[in-house]
GROMACS .gro file of N, CA and C in nm:
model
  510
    1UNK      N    1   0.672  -1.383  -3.240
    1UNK     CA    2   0.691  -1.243  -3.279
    1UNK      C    3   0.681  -1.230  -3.431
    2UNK      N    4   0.734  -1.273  -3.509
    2UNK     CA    5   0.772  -1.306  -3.669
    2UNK      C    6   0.603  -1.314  -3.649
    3UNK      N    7   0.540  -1.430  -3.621
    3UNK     CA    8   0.399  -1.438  -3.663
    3UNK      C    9   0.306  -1.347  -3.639
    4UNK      N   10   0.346  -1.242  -3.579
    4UNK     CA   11   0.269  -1.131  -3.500
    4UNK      C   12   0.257  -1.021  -3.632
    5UNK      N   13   0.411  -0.998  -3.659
    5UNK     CA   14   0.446  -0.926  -3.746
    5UNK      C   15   0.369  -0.954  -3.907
    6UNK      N   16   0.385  -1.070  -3.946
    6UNK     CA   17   0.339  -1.109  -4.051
    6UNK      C   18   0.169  -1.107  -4.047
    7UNK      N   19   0.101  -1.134  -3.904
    7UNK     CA   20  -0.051  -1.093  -3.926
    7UNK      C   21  -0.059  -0.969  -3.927
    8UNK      N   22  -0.016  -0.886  -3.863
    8UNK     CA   23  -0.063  -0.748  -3.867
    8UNK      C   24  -0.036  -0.713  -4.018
    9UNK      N   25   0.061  -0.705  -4.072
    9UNK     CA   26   0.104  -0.675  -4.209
    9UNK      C   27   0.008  -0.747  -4.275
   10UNK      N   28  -0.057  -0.850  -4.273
   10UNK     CA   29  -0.185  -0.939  -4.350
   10UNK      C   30  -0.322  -0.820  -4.328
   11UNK      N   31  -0.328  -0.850  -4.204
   11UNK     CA   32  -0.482  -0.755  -4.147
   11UNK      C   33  -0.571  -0.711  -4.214
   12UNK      N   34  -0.671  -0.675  -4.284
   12UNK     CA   35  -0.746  -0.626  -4.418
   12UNK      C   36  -0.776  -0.474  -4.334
   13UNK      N   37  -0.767  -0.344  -4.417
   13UNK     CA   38  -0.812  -0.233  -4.362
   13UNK      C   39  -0.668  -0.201  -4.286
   14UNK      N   40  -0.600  -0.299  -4.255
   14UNK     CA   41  -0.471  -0.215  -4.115
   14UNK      C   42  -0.381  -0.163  -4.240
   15UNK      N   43  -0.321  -0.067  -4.165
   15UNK     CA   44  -0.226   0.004  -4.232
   15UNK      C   45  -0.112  -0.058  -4.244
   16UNK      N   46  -0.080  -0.157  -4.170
   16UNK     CA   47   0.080  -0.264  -4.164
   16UNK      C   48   0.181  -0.183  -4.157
   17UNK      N   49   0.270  -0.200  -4.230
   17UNK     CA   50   0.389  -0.066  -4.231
   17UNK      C   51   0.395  -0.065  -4.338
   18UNK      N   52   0.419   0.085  -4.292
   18UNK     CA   53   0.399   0.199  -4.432
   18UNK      C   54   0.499   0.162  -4.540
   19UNK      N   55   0.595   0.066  -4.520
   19UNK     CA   56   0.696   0.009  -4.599
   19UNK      C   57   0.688  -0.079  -4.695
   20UNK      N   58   0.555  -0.135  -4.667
   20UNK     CA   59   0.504  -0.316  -4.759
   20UNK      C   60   0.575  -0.377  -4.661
   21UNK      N   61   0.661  -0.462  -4.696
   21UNK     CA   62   0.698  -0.582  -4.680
   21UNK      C   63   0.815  -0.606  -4.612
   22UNK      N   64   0.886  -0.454  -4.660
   22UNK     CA   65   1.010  -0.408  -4.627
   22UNK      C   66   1.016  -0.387  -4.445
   23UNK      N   67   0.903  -0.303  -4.406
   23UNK     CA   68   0.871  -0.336  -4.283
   23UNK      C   69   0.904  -0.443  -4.213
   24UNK      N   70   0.841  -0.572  -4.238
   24UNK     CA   71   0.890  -0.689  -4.175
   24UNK      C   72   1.016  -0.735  -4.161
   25UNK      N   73   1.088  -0.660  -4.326
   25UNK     CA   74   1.218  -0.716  -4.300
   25UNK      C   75   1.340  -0.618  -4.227
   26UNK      N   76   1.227  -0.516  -4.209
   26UNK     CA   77   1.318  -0.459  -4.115
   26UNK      C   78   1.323  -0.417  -3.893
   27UNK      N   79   1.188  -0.521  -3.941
   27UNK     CA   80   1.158  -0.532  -3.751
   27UNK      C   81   1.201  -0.703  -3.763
   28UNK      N   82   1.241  -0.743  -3.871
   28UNK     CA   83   1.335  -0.921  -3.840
   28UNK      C   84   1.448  -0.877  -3.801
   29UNK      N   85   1.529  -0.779  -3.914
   29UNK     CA   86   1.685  -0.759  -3.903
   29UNK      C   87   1.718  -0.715  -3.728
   30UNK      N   88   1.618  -0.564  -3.704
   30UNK     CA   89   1.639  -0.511  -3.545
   30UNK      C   90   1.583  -0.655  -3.451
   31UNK      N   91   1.493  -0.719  -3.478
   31UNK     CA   92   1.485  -0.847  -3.376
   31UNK      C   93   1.627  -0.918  -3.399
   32UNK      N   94   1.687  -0.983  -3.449
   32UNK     CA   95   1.831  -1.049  -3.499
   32UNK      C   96   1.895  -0.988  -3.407
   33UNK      N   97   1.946  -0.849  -3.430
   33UNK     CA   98   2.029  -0.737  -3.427
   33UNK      C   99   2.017  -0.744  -3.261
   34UNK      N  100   1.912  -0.689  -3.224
   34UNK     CA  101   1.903  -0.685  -3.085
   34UNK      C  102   1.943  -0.807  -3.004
   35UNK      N  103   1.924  -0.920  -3.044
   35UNK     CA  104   1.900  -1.050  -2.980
   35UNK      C  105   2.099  -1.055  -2.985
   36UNK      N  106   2.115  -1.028  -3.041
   36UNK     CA  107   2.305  -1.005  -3.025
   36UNK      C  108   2.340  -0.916  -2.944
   37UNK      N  109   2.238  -0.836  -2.912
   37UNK     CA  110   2.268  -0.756  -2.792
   37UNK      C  111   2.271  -0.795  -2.667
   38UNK      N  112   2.162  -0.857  -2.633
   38UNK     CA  113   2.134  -0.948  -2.473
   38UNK      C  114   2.272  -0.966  -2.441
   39UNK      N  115   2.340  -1.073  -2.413
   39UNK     CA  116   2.455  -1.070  -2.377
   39UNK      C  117   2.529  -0.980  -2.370
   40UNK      N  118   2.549  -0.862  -2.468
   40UNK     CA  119   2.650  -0.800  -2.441
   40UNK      C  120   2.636  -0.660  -2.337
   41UNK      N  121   2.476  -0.652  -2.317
   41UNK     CA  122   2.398  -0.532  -2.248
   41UNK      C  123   2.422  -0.631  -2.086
   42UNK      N  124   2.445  -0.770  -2.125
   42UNK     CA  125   2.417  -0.775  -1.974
   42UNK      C  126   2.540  -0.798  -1.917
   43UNK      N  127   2.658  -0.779  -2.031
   43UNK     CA  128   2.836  -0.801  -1.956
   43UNK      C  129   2.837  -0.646  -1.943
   44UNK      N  130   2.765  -0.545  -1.985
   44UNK     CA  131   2.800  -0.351  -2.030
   44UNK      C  132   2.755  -0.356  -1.888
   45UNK      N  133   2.611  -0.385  -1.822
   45UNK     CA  134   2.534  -0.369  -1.664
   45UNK      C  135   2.627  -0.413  -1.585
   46UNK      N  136   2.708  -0.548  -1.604
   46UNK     CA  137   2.773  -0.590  -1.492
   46UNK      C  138   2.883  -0.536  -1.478
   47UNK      N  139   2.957  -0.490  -1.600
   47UNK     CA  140   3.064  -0.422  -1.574
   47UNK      C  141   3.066  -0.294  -1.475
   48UNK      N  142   2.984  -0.243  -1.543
   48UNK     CA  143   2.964  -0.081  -1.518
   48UNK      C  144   2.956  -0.101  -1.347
   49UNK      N  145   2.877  -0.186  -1.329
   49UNK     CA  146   2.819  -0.209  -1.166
   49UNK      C  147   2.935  -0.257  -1.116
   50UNK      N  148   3.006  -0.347  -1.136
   50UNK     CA  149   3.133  -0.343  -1.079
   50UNK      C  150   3.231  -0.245  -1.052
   51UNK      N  151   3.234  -0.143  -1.151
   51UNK     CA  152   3.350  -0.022  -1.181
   51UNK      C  153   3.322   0.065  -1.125
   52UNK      N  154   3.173   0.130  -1.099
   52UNK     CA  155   3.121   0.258  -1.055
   52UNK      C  156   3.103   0.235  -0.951
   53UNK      N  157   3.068   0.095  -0.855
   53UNK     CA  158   3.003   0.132  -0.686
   53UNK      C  159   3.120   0.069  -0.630
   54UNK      N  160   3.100   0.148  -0.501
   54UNK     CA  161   3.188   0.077  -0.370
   54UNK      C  162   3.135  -0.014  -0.311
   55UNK      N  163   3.216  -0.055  -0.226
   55UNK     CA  164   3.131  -0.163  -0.104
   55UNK      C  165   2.997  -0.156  -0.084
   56UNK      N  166   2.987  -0.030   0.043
   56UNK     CA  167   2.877   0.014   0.075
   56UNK      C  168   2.787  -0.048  -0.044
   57UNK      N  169   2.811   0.088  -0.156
   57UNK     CA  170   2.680   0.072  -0.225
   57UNK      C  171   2.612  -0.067  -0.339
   58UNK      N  172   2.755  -0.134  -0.339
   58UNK     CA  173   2.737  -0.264  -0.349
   58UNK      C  174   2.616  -0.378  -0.263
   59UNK      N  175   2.675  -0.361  -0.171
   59UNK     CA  176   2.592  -0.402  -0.040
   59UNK      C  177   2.420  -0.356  -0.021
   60UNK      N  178   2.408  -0.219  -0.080
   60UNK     CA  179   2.309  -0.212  -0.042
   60UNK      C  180   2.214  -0.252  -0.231
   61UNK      N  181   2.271  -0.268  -0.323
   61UNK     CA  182   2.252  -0.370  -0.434
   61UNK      C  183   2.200  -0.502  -0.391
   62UNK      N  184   2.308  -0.540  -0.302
   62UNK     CA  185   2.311  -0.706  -0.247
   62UNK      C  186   2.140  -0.685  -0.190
   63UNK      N  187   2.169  -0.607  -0.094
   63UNK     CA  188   2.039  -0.620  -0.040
   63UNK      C  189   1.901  -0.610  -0.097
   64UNK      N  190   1.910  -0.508  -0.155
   64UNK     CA  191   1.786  -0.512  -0.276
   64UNK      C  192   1.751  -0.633  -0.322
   65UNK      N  193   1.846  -0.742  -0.345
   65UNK     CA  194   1.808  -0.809  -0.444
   65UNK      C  195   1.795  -0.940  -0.332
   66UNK      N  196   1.825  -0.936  -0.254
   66UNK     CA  197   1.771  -1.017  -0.138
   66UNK      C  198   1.673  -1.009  -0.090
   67UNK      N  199   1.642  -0.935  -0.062
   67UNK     CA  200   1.454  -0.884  -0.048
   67UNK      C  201   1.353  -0.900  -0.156
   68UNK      N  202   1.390  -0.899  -0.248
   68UNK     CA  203   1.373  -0.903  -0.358
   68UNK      C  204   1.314  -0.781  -0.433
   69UNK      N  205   1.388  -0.658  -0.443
   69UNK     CA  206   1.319  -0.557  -0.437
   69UNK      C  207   1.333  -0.468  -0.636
   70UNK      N  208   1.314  -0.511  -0.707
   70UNK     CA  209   1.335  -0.565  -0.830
   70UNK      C  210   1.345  -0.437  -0.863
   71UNK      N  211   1.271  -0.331  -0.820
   71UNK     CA  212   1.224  -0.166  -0.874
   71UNK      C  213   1.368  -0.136  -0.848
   72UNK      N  214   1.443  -0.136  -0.763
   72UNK     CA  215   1.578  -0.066  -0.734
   72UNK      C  216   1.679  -0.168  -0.781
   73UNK      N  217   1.676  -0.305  -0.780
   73UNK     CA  218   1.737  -0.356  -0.878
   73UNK      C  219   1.736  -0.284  -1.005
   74UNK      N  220   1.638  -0.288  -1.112
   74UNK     CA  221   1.621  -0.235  -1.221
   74UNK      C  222   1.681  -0.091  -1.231
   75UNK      N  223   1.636  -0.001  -1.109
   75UNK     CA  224   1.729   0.160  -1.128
   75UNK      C  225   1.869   0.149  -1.155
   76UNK      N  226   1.953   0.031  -1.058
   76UNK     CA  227   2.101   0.013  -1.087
   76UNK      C  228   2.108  -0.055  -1.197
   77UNK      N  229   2.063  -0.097  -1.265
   77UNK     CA  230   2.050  -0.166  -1.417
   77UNK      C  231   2.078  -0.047  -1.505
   78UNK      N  232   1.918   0.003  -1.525
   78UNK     CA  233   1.959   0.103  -1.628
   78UNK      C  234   2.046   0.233  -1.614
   79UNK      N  235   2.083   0.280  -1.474
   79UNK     CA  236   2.184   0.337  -1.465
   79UNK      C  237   2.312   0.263  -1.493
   80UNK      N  238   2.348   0.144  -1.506
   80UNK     CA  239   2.443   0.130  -1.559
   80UNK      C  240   2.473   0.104  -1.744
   81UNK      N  241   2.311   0.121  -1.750
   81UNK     CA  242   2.323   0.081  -1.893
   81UNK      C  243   2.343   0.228  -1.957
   82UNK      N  244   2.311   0.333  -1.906
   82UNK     CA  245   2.341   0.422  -1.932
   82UNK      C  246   2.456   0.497  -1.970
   83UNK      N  247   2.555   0.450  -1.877
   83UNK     CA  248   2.661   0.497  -1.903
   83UNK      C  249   2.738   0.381  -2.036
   84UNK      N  250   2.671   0.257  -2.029
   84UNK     CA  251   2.734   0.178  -2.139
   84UNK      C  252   2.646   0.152  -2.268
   85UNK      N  253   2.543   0.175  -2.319
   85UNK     CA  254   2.458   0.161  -2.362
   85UNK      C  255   2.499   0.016  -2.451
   86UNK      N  256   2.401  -0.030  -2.494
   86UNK     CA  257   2.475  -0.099  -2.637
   86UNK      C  258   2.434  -0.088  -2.736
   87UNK      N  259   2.333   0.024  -2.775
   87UNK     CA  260   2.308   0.082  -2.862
   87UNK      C  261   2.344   0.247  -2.861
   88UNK      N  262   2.462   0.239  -2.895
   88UNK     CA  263   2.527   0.431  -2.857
   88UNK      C  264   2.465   0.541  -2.976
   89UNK      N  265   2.399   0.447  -3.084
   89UNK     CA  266   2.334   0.526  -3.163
   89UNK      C  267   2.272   0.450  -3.277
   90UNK      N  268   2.143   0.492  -3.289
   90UNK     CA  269   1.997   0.427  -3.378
   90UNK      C  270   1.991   0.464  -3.487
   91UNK      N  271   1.950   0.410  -3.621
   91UNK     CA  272   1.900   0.497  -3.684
   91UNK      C  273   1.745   0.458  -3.719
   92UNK      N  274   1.688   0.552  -3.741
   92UNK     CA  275   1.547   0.514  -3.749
   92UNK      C  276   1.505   0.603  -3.901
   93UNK      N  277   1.376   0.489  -3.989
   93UNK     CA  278   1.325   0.579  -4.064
   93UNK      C  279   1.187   0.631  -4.096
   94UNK      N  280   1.181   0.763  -4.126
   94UNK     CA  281   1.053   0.855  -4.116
   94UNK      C  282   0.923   0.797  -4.203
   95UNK      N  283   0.849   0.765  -4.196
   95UNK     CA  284   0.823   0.697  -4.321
   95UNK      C  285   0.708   0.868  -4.384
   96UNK      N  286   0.721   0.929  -4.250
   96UNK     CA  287   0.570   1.032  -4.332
   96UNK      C  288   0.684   1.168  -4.229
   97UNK      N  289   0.650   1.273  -4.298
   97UNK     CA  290   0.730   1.366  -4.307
   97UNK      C  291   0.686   1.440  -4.110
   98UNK      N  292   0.805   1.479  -4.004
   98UNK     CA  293   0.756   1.478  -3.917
   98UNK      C  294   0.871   1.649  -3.813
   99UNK      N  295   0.813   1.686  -3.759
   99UNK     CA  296   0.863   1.757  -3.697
   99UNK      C  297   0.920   1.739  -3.552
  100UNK      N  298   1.060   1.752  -3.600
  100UNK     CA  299   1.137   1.691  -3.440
  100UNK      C  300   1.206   1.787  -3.387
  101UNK      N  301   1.236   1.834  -3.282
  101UNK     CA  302   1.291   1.953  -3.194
  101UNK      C  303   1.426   1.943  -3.281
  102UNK      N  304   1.406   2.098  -3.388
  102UNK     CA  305   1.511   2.117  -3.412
  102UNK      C  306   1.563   2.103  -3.560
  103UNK      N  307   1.465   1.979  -3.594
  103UNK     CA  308   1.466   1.922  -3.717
  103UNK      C  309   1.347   1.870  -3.787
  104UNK      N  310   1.331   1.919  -3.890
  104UNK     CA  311   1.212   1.917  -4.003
  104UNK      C  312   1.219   1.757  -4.105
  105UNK      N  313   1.162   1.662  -4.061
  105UNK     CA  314   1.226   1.500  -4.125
  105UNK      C  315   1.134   1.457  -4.228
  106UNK      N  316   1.162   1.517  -4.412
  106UNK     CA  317   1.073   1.458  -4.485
  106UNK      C  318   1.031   1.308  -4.461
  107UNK      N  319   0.944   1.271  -4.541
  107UNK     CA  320   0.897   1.100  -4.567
  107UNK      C  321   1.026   1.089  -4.629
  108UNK      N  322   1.069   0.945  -4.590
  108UNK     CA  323   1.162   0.847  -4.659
  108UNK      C  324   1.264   0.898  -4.591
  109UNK      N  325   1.281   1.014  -4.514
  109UNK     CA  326   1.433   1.035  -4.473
  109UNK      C  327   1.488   0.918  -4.336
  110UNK      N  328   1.608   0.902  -4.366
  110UNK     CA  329   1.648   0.809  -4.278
  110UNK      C  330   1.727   0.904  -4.128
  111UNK      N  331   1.695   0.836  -4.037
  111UNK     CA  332   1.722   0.984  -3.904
  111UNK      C  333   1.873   0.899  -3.827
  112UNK      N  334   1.995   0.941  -3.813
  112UNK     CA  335   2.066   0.886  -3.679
  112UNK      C  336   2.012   0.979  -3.547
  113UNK      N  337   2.025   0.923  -3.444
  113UNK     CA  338   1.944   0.916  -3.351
  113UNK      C  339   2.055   0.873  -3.228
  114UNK      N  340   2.127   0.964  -3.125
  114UNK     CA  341   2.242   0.942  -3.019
  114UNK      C  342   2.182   0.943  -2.888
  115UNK      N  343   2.144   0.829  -2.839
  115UNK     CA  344   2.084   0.800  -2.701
  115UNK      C  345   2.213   0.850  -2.581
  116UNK      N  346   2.335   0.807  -2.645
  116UNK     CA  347   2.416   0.790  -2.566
  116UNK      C  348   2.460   0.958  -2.521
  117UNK      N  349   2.405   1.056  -2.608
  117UNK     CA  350   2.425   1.211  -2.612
  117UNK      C  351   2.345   1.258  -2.541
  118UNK      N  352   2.187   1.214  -2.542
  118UNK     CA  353   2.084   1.239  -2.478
  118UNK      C  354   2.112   1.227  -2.357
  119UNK      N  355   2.127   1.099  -2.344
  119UNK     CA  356   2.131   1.120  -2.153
  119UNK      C  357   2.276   1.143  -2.074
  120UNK      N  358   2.318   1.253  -2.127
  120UNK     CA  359   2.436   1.244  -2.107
  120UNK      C  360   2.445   1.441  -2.101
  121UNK      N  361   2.310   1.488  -2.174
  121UNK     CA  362   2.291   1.632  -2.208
  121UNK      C  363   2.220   1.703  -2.062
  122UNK      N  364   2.330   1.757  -2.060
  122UNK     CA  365   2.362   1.856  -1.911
  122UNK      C  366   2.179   1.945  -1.904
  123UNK      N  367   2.139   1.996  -2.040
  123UNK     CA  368   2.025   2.057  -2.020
  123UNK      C  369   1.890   1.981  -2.036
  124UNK      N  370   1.910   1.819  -1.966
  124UNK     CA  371   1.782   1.803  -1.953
  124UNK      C  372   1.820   1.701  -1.849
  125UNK      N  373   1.928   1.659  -1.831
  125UNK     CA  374   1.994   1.587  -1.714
  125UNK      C  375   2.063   1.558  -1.619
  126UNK      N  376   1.997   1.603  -1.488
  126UNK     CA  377   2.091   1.616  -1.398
  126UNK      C  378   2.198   1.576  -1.343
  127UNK      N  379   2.320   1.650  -1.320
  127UNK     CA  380   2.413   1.550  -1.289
  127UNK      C  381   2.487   1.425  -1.403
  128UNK      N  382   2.467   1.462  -1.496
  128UNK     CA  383   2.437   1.378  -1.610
  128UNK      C  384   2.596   1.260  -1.588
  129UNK      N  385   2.685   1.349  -1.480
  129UNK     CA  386   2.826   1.266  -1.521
  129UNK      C  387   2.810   1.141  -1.382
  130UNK      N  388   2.748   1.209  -1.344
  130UNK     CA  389   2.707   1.083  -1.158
  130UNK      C  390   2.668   0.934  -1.179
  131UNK      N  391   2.644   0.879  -1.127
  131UNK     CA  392   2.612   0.741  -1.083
  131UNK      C  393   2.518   0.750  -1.032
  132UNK      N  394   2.349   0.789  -1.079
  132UNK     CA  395   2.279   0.818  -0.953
  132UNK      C  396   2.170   0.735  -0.989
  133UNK      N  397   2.121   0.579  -0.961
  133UNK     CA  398   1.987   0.476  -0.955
  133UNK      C  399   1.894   0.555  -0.972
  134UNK      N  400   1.811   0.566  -1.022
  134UNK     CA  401   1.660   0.603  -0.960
  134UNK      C  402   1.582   0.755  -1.041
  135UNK      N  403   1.660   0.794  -1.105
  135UNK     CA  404   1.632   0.855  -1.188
  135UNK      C  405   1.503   0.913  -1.248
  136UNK      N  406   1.440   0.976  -1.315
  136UNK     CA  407   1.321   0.951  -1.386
  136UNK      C  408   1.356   0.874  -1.550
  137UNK      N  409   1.238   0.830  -1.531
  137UNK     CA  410   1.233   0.760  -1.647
  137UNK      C  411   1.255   0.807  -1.824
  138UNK      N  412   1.240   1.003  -1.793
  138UNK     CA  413   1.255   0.968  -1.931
  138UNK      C  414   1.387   1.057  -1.959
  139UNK      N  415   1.489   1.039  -1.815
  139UNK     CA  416   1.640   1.032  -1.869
  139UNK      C  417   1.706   0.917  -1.924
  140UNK      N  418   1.626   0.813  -1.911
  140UNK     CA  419   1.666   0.715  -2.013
  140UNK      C  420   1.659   0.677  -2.151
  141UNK      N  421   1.721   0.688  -2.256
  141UNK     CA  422   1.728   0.663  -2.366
  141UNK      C  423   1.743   0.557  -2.408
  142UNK      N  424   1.736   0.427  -2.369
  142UNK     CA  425   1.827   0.299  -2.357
  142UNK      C  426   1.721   0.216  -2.508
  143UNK      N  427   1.612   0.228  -2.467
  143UNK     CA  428   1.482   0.137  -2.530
  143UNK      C  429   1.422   0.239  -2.626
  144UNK      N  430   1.459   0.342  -2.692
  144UNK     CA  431   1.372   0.432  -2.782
  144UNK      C  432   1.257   0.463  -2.735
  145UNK      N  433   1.157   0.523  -2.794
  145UNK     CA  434   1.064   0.578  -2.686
  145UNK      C  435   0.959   0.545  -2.861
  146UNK      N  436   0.828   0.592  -2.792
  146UNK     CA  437   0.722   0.543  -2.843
  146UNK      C  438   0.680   0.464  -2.928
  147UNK      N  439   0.630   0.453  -3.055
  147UNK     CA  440   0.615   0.350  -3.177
  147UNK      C  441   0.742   0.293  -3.189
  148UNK      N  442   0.858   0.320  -3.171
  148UNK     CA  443   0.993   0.284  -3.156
  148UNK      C  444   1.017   0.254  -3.106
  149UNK      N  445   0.959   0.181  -2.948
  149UNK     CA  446   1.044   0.170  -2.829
  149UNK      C  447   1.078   0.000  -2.869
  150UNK      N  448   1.185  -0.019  -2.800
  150UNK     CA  449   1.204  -0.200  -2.833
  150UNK      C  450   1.129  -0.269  -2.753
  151UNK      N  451   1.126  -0.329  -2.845
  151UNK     CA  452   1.005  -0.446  -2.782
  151UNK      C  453   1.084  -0.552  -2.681
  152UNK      N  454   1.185  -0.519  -2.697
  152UNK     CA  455   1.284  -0.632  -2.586
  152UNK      C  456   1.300  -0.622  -2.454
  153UNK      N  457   1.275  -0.468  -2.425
  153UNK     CA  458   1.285  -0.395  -2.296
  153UNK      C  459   1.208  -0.502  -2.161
  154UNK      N  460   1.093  -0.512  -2.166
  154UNK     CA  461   1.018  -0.591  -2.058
  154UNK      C  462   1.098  -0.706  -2.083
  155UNK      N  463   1.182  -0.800  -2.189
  155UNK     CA  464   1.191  -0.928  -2.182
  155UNK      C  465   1.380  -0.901  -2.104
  156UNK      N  466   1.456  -0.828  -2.155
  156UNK     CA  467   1.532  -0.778  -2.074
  156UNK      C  468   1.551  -0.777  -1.935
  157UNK      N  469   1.458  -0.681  -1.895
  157UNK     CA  470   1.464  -0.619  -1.774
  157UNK      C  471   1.361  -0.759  -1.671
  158UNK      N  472   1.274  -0.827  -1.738
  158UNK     CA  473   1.285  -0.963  -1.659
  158UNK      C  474   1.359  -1.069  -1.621
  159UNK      N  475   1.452  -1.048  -1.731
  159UNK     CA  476   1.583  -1.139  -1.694
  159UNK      C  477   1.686  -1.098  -1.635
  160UNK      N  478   1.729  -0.973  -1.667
  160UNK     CA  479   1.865  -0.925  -1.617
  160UNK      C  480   1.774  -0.908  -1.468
  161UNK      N  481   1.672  -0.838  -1.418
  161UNK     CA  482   1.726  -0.850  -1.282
  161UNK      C  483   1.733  -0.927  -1.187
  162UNK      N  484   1.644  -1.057  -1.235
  162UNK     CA  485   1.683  -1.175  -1.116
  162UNK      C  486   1.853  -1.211  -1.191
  163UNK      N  487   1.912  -1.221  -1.293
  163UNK     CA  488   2.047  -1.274  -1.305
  163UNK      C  489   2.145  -1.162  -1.215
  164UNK      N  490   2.084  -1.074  -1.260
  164UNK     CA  491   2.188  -0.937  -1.170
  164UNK      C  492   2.166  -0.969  -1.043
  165UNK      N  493   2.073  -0.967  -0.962
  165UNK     CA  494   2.023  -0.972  -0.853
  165UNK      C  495   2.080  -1.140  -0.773
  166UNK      N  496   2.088  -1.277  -0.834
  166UNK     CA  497   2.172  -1.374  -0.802
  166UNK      C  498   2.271  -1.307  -0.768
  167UNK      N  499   2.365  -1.249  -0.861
  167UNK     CA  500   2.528  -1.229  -0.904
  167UNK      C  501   2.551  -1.154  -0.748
  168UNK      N  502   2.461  -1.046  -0.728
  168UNK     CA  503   2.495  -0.960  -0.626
  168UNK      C  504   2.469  -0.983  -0.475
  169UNK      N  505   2.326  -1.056  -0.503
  169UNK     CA  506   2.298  -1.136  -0.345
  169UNK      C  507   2.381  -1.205  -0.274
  170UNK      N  508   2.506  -1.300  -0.328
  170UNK     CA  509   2.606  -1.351  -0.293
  170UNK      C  510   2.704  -1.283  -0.304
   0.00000   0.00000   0.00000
C-alpha cells in the first residue's frame, strides 16, 4: 500500500495529491489509525450482535453462516456496525473549494464529518432506531463514500465475516 501511494505521488503528468507529500503522510497516519481500528470494529460487531438479537434471530445468523451465505452475514455486520461505529466522526480535508448539501467548503478548509448522525437521521433513514440487516447500502456511513471511501472496507468485511460467521455457526 505505502508503495502504491508513493508511485502514484511519483507518476509524471498525475496529479498525486493535491497536498505534495503531505498527502502521503496523511493516507500513512489514516492507514496506522485505521489498522487500530480492526480489532476494535470487530469487538463493536460482536458486541452489538450479542446485545441486539434474540435466539431466534441469532439462529437464523448461525445459519447463514453455515451455509455459507456471506451477503446476510455481512448485512448483520454492518448493521451492527452501525449502531457502534468506530469511527463516530471523520474529519476530512477539501483540498479545492466544493459544494456540499448545505455547506459551501473553501480549498484548504478542514470538514468534521458525523457518520454516526447520518445513519441515524430519521429523514433519510428508515426506522433509523431498529435493528434491521439488509438495508440499502447507502444508509451506511461506516467506510466514507467516494474518493474517501476506506480502502480497508473489502479487507474488513473479508475477514470479519468468516470470523463472525465461525463465532456464530457454533
Amino acid at each position: 500500500v505505502l508503495g502504491r501511494l508513493l508511485r502514484e505521488q511519483a507518476k509524471a503528468g498525475s496529479e498525486g495529491f493535491s497536498d505534495g507529500d503531505w498527502g502521503i503522510v496523511r493516507s500513512i497516519g489514516g492507514l496506522l489509525s485505521a489498522s487500530a481500528g480492526f480489532p476494535k470494529a470487530f469487538a463493536h460487531a460482536l458486541h452489538e450482535l450479542l446485545r441486539r438479537l434474540d435466539r431466534p434471530e441469532l439462529q437464523k445468523l448461525a445459519a447463514a453462516a453455515r451455509r455459507g451465505d456471506s451477503r446476510l452475514v455481512d448485512a448483520y455486520v454492518v448493521e451492527a456496525l452501525r449502531f457502534r461505529p468506530v469511527f463516530p466522526m471523520l474529519t476530512r480535508y477539501c483540498p479545492r473549494s466544493a459544494a456540499l448539501p448545505g455547506v459551501q467548503a473553501k480549498a484548504g478548509t478542514r470538514l468534521a464529518i458525523f457518520p454516526l448522525a447520518a445513519m441515524f437521521d430519521p429523514a433519510h433513514v428508515e426506522r433509523p432506531e431498529q435493528f434491521l440487516p439488509g438495508r440499502p447500502a447507502n444508509h451506511y456511513s461506516l467506510f466514507g463514500h467516494g474518493p474517501r471511501a476506506c480502502i480497508g472496507e473489502a479487507l474488513m468485511m473479508a475477514l470479519f465475516t468468516p470470523m463472525l460467521g465461525a463465532l456464530f455457526e457454533h
